[in-house]
Amino acid sequence: MDYAIIVAGGKGLRMGTDIPKQFLPVAGLPVLMRTIQRFKEYSESLHIILVLPKAQQEYWKELCRKHNFNVEHSIADGGETRFHSVKNGLALVPDNADGVVGVHDGVRPFPATSVIAHCYEAARRHGAAIPVVPVVETVRETDGEASHTVPRDRYRLVQTPQTFGIGLLRKAYGQKYTDMFTDDASVVESLGHRITLVEGNRENIKITTPFDIVVAEALAKADK
């Protein structure tokens, strides 16, 4: 069986709202529900593990009742950092599980189902895969007051879901935490395992600011 760990620990500070960003409505439905639905669209048999801060779990359950949201999922407690949150989610995957696990940002509600599928397929073949998109704007590297242009064709923007063989990800998260771990791929890469890149989709935005909500509203309407 394959798994998806959806991490949602935002507080909405950059949104300027008291409501955590994963619960904000987009075209009438909370962001997090849209995210979970997208993974169920990819596979009905996928086991979804939602990682939420303990203080937000009752509010989430209230939202589920309000919106009659009945997509089956398990809930794990959020940790001190993303690393610890993913580790808590991974703890709900059975020890004898054999398959692929994807880790996804709860505030990325628009990954294409084809991208999700390609990530899981690539991880099944290669052990570790992440979706990326090309940089389309000019990039400059700064050094104090000086700066210079760098070749953008050598760089990619990283998205989620980041997908891995279950045993590999479990081994990676058995390591001691370091602030060098910026995402799941960096945790796995520290074992010396190569990361396979999969073409992502530009609509797979991470909602962090009020502007992103405006974009998300447009994407949700176009998605109908």
Short mmCIF file of N, CA and C in Angstrom, two decimals, residues 8-13 15 17-25 31 52-53 56 59 63 107:
data_model
loop_
_atom_site.label_atom_id
_atom_site.label_comp_id
_atom_site.label_asym_id
_atom_site.label_seq_id
_atom_site.Cartn_x
_atom_site.Cartn_y
_atom_site.Cartn_z
N ALA A 8 0.62 20.02 7.64
CA ALA A 8 -0.06 21.31 7.70
C ALA A 8 0.15 21.90 9.09
N GLY A 9 1.16 22.73 9.22
CA GLY A 9 1.45 23.30 10.53
C GLY A 9 1.50 24.81 10.54
N GLY A 10 0.98 25.44 9.46
CA GLY A 10 1.07 26.90 9.36
C GLY A 10 0.22 27.64 10.38
N LYS A 11 0.65 28.88 10.68
CA LYS A 11 -0.08 29.71 11.62
C LYS A 11 -0.72 30.93 10.96
N GLY A 12 -0.44 31.14 9.68
CA GLY A 12 -1.09 32.24 8.97
C GLY A 12 -0.52 33.60 9.27
N LEU A 13 0.70 33.69 9.81
CA LEU A 13 1.26 34.98 10.20
C LEU A 13 1.44 35.90 8.99
N MET A 15 -0.24 35.81 6.38
CA MET A 15 -1.56 36.09 5.84
C MET A 15 -2.21 37.27 6.56
N THR A 17 -3.85 36.96 9.35
CA THR A 17 -5.14 36.47 9.84
C THR A 17 -4.94 35.55 11.02
N ASP A 18 -5.97 35.45 11.86
CA ASP A 18 -5.90 34.55 13.01
C ASP A 18 -6.14 33.10 12.60
N ILE A 19 -6.69 32.90 11.40
CA ILE A 19 -6.98 31.54 10.93
C ILE A 19 -5.74 30.97 10.25
N PRO A 20 -5.25 29.82 10.67
CA PRO A 20 -4.11 29.21 9.99
C PRO A 20 -4.39 29.05 8.50
N LYS A 21 -3.38 29.27 7.68
CA LYS A 21 -3.58 29.34 6.23
C LYS A 21 -4.17 28.06 5.64
N GLN A 22 -3.89 26.90 6.26
CA GLN A 22 -4.43 25.66 5.70
C GLN A 22 -5.94 25.55 5.84
N PHE A 23 -6.52 26.39 6.69
CA PHE A 23 -7.97 26.36 6.91
C PHE A 23 -8.71 27.47 6.17
N LEU A 24 -7.99 28.37 5.52
CA LEU A 24 -8.63 29.46 4.81
C LEU A 24 -9.44 28.92 3.63
N PRO A 25 -10.61 29.51 3.37
CA PRO A 25 -11.43 29.01 2.26
C PRO A 25 -10.91 29.49 0.91
N VAL A 31 -8.48 25.19 2.19
CA VAL A 31 -7.31 24.78 1.41
C VAL A 31 -6.95 23.32 1.65
N LEU A 52 -1.08 17.54 11.89
CA LEU A 52 -1.59 18.83 12.36
C LEU A 52 -1.14 19.10 13.78
N PRO A 53 -0.85 20.37 14.12
CA PRO A 53 -0.59 20.68 15.53
C PRO A 53 -1.77 20.22 16.39
N GLN A 56 -4.81 22.38 16.82
CA GLN A 56 -5.67 22.67 15.66
C GLN A 56 -6.57 21.49 15.28
N TYR A 59 -10.46 21.89 15.77
CA TYR A 59 -10.99 22.85 14.79
C TYR A 59 -11.13 22.19 13.43
N LEU A 63 -14.47 21.63 11.09
CA LEU A 63 -14.56 21.99 9.68
C LEU A 63 -15.03 20.80 8.84
N VAL A 107 -0.63 23.14 2.20
CA VAL A 107 -1.08 24.37 1.55
C VAL A 107 -0.68 24.42 0.07
#
